[in-house]
Coordinates of C-alpha atoms and ligand atoms in Angstrom, one line a residue:
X1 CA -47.8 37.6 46.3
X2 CA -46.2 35.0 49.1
X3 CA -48.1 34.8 52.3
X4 CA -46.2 35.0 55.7
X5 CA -46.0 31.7 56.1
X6 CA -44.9 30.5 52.6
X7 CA -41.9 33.4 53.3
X8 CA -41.5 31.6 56.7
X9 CA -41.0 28.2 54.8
X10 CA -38.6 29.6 52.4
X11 CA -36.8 31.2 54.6
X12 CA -36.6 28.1 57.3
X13 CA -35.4 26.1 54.4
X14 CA -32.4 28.1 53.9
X15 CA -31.8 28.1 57.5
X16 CA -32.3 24.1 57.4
X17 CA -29.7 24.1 54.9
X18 CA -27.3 26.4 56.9
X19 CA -27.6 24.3 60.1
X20 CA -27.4 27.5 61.8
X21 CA -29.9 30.2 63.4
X22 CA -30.2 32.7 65.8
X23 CA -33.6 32.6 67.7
X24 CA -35.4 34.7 70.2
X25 CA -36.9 32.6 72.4
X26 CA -40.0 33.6 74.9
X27 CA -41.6 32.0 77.8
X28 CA -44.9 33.3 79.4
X29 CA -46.5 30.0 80.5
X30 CA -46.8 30.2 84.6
X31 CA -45.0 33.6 87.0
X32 CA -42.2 33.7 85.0
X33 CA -41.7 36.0 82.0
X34 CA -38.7 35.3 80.0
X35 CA -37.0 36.2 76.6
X36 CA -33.9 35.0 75.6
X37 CA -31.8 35.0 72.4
X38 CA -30.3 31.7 71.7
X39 CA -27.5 30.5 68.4
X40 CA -27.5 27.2 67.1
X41 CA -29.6 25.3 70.1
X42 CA -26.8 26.0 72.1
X43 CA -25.3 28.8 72.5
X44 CA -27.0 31.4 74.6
X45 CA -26.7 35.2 74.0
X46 CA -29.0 36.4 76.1
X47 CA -31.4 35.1 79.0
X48 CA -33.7 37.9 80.2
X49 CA -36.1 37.0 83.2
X50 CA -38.6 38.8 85.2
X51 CA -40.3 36.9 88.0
X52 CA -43.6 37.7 89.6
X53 CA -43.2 35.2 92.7
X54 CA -43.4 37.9 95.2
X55 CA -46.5 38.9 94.0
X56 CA -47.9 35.7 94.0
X57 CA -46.4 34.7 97.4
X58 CA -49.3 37.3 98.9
X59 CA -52.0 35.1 97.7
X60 CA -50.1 31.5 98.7
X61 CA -49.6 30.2 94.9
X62 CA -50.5 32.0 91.4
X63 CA -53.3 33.7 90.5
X64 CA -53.5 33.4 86.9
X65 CA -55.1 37.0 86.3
X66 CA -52.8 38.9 88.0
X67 CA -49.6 36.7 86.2
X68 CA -51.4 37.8 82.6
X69 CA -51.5 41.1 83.2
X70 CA -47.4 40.9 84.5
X71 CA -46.6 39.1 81.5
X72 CA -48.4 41.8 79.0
X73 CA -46.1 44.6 80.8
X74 CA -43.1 43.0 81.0
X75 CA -42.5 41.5 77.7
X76 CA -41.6 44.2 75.5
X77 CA -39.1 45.8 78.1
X78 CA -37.5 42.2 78.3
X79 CA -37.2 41.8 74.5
X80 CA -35.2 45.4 74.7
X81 CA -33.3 44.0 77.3
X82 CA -32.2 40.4 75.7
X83 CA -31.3 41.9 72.2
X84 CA -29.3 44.9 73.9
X85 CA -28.1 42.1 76.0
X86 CA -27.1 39.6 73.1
X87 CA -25.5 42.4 71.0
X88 CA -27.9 41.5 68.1
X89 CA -29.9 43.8 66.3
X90 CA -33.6 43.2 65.3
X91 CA -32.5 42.6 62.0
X92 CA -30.1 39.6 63.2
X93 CA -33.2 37.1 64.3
X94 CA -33.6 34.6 62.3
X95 CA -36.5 33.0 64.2
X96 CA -38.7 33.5 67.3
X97 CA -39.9 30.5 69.2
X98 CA -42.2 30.8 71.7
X99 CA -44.0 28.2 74.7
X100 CA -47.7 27.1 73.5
X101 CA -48.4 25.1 76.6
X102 CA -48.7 23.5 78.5
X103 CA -49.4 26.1 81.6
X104 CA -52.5 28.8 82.2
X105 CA -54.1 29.7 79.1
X106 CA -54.1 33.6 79.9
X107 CA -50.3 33.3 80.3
X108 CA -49.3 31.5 77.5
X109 CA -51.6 33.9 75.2
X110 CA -49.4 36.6 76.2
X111 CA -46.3 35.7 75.2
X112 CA -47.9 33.7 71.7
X113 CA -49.5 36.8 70.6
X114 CA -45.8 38.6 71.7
X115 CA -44.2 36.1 69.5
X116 CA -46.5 36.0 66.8
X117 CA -46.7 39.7 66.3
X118 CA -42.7 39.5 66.3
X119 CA -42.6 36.8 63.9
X120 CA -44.7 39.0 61.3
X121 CA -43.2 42.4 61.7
X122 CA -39.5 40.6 61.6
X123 CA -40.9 38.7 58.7
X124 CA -39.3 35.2 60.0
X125 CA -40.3 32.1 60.9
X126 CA -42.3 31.2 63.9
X127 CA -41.9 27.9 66.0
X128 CA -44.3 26.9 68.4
X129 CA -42.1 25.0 71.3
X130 CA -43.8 22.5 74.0
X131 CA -43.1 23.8 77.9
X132 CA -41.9 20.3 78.7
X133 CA -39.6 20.2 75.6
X134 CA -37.8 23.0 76.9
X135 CA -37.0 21.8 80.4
X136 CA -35.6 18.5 78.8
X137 CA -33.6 20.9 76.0
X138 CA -32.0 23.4 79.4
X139 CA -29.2 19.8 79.0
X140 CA -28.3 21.2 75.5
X141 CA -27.0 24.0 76.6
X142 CA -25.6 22.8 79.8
X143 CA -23.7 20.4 78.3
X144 CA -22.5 21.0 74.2
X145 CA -21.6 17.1 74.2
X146 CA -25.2 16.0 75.3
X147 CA -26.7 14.1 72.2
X148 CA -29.8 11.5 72.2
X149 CA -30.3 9.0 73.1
X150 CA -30.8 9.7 76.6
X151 CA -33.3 9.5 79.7
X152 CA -34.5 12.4 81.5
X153 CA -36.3 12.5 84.3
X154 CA -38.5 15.7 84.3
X155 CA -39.6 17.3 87.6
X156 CA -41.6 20.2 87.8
X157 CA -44.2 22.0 89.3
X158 CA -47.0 20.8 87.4
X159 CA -45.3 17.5 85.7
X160 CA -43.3 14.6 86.8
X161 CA -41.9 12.2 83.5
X162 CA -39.5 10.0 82.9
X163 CA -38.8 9.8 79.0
X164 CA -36.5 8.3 76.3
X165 CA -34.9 11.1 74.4
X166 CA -34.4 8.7 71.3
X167 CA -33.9 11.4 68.6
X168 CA -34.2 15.9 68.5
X169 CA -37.9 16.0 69.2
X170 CA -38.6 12.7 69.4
X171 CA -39.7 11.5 73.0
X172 CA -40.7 8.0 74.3
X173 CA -42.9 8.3 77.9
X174 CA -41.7 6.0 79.8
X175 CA -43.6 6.7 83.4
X176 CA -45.2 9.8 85.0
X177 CA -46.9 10.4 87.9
X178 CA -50.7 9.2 88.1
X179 CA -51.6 12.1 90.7
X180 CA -49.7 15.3 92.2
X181 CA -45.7 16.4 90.4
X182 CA -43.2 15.8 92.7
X183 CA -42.9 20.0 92.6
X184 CA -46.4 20.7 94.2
X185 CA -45.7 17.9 96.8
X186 CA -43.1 20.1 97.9
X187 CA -44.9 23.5 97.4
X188 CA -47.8 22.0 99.7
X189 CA -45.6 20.0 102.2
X190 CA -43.7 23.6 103.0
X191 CA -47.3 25.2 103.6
X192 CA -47.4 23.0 106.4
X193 CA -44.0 23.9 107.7
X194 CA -45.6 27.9 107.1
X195 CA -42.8 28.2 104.4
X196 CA -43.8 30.8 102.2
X197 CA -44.4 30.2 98.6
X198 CA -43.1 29.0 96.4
X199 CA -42.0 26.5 98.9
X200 CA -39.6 23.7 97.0
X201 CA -36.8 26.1 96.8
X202 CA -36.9 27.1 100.7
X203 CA -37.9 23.7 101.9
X204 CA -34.8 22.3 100.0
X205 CA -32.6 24.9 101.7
X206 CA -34.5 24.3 105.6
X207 CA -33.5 20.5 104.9
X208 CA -29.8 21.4 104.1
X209 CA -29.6 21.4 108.2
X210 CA -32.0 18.6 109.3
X211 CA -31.6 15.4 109.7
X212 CA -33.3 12.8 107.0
X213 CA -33.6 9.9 109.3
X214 CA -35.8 11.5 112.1
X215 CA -39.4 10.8 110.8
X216 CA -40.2 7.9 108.9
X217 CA -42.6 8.6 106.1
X218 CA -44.8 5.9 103.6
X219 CA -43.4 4.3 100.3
X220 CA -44.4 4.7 97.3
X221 CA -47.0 2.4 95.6
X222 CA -48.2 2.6 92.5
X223 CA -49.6 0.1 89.6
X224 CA -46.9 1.4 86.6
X225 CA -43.3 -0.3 87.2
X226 CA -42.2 4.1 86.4
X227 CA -45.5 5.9 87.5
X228 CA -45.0 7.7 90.6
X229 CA -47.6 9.2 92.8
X230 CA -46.6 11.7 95.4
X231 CA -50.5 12.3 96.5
X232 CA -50.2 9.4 99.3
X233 CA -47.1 10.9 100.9
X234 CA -47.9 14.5 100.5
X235 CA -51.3 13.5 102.8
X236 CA -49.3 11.5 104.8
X237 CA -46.9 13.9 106.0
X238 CA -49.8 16.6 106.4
X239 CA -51.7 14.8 108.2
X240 CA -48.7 13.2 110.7
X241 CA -48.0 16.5 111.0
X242 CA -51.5 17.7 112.0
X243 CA -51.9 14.7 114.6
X244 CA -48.3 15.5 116.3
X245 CA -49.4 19.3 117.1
X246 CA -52.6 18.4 118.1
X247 CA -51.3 16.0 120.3
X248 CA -49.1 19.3 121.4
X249 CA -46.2 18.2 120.1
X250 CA -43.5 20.1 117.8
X251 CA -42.4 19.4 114.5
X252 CA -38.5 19.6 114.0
X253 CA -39.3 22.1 110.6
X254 CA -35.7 21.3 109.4
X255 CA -35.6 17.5 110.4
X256 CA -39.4 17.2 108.8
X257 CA -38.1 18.9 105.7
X258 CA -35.1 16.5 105.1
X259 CA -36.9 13.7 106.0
X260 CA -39.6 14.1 103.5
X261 CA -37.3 15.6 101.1
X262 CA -35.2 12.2 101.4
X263 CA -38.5 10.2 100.7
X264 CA -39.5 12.3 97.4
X265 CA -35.7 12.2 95.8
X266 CA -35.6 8.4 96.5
X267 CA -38.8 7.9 95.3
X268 CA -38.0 9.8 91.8
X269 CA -34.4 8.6 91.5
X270 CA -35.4 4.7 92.2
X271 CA -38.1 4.9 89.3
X272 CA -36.3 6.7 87.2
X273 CA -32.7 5.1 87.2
X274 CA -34.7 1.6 86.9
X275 CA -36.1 3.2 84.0
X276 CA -32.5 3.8 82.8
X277 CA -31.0 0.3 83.5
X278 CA -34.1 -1.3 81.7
X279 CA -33.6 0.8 78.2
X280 CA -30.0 0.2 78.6
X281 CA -29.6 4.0 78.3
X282 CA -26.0 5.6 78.7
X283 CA -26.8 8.6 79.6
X284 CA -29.1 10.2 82.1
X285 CA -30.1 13.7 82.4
X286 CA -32.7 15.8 84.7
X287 CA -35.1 18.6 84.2
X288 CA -37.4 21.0 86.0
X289 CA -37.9 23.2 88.8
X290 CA -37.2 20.3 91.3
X291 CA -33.9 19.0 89.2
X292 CA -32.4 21.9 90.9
X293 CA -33.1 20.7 94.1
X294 CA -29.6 20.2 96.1
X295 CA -30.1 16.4 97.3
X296 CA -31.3 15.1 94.0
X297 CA -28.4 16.7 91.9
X298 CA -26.3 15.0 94.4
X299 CA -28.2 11.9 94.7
X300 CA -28.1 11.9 90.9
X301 CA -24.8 11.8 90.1
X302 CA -23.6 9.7 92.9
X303 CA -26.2 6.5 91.8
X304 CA -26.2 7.5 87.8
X305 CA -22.4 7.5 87.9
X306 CA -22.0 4.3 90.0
X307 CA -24.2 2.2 87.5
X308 CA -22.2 3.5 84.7
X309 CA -24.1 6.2 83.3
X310 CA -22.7 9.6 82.0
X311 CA -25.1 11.9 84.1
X312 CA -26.1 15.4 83.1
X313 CA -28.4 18.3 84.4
X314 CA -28.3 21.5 83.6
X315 CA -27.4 24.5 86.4
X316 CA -30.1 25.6 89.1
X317 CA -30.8 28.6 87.2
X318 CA -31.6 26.8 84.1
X319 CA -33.9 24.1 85.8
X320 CA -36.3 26.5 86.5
X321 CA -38.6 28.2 84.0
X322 CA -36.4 30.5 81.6
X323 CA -36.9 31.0 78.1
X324 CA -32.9 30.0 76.7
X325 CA -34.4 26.1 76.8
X326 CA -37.0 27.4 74.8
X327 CA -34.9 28.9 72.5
X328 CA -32.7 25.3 72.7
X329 CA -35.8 23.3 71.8
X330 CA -37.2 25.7 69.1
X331 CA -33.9 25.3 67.2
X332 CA -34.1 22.1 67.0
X333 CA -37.8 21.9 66.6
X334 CA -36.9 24.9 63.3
X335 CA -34.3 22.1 62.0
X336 CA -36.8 19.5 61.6
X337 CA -39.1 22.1 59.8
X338 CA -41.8 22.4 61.9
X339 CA -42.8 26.0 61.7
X340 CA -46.5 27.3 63.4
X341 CA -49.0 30.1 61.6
X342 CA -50.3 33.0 62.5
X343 CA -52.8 30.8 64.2
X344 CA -51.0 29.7 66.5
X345 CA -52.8 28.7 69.6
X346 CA -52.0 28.2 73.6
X347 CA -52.7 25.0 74.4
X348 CA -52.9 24.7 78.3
X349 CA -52.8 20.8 78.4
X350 CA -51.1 19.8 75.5
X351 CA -49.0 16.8 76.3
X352 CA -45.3 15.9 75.4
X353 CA -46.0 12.9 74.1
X354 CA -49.9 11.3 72.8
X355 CA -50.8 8.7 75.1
Ligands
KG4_401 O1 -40.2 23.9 86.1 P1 -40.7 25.0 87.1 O2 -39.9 26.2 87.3 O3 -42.1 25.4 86.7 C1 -43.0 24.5 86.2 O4 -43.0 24.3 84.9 O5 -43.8 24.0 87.0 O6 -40.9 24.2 88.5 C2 -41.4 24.9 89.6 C3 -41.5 23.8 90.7 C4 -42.1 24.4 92.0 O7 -43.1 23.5 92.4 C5 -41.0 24.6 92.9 O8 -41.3 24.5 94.2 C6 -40.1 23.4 92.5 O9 -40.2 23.4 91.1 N1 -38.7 23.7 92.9 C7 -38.0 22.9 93.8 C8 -36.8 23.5 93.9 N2 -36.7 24.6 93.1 C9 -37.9 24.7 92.5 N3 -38.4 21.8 94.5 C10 -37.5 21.3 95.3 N4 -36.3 21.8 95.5 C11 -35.9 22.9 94.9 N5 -34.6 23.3 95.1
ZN402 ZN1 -41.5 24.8 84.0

């Protein structure tokens, strides 16, 4: 008798030969549970989502008990809503895919042993799908043109990179940030401004009004020509904020929040677009929670175009944790024939690339 998983190869071979599957994607590693249902890498049928940020914004960030115990009741109602959603049947999946890590371990457990126990009672294959992969795969689906090679800067909560896309699955680090992601120097820079969490989103919108040139915040410095380190100006701007109000001063919240927003997307885009030039890339694409902040979309296209580069990012609501870009990555991911067992693991700190 064939095991699972040599009925998984089999079948994953005849889907390699195809080129084509249907995959139900989910996403359970941080306050977001998603499940999506996603053709060919590209084409998605479904994109279910349930966030828990209002729970959260009680405590001031995540607590990673409470977002387990979300994830555990809200997958199976989202999995009848993305299949009703896509049309499909049950029947009609060809794979699941599923985000192993990185993110909180209790999270990501949830929506493996989801996927896993899917994967068996479907009887199809199982593909285990790196959190950071997805973000950079969201620009498949934005864009059906978008092929690598290409650099991506990815900006997110917990990760700031800039990598070579040189092949499907195949990723060159080319800088990151040596301290705190550009997203949690904006989730702790709005504390200060008392904007709720989570505070990149609102910040972004407060700085919509202000003006960028009214406080003058520190440079960057760091040792890598492409690392970044946001720890500096995140203590910078706390602390010059601190010092102004106990001098009795005010801060100008929207003026504060555009200035330092100003300092963080020139920061990113000047490492990252050097980054570009130097690899002699064509193509430039973003990724993450913060690539769907409003200045650095704009920021982006305006310098990526005027050097000459074909510029892509995916729309807000892809930039942000959803489960179609894992769906994109698992595809591709499934077309190289990597498939995971029953043993599948979360791995909270697994890395996109070895270093
Ligand atoms: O990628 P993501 O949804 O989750 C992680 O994988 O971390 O990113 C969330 C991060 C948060 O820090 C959030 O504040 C930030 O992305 N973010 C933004 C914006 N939207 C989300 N930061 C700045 N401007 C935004 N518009
Ligand atoms: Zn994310």
């Amino acid at each position: 008798m064939m095991t699972y998983l040599e009925r998984a190869r089999a079948k994953a071979r005849a889907l390699i030969e195809k080129g084509s599957a249907t995959l139900l994607a989910v996403e359970s590693s941080c306050d977001e549970t998603a499940v999506a249902v996603v053709k060919d890498g590209r084409q998605v049928l479904a994109n279910e989502i349930s966030s828990q940020v209002d729970i959260h914004a009680l405590y001031g960030g995540v607590v990673p008990e409470i977002a387990s115990r979300m994830h555990v009741e809200a997958l199976s109602p989202l999995y009848e809503r993305a299949l009703a959603a896509s049309g499909l049947g049950a029947r009609d999946i060809d794979a699941v895919a599923v985000t192993f890590g990185p993110g909180l371990v209790g999270a990501l457990l949830t929506g493996v042993s989801f996927a896993k126990a899917l994967a068996y009672g479907l009887d199809v294959p199982l593909v285990a799908v790196n959190h950071i992969e997805g973000h950079v795969s969201a620009n498949f689906i934005a864009d059906p043109s978008l092929e690598p090679p290409f650099v991506c800067l990815v900006a997110s909560g917990g990760h700031s990179h800039i990598v070579n896309v040189t092949r499907y699955g195949c990723y060159e680090l080319l800088g990151r940030t040596v301290d705190d992601a550009a997203g949690e120097a904006f989730d702790k820079v709005a504390r200060v401004l008392e904007i709720p969490y989570p505070g990149g989103p609102l910040l972004d919108k407060l700085a919509e009004t202000g003006d960028e040139k009214r406080y003058r915040f520190p440079r960057m410095h760091t040792e890598g020509k492409y690392d970044y380190s946001f720890s500096g100006l995140k203590t910078a701007v706390i602390n010059q904020a601190h010092t102004i109000r106990q001098n009795g001063g005010e801060i100008e919240a929207a003026d504060w929040a555009a200035s330092f927003r100003c300092a963080v997307v020139d920061a990113l885009l000047d490492k990252a677009l050097l980054a570009a030039r130097d690899t002699g890339a064509e193509r430039f694409a973003l990724a993450g929670g913060v690539a769907s902040n409003r200045l650095l979309r704009r920021e982006t296209l305006r310098r990526g175009t005027e050097m000459g580069l074909k510029v892509f990012m995916p729309p807000a609501s892809l930039c942000t944790d959803n489960a179609a870009m894992i769906g994109a990555a698992g595809f591709y991911r499934l077309m190289n024939g990597e498939l995971a067992g029953l043993d599948l693991n979360a791995q909270p700190s697994v890395r996109l690339i070895e270093e």
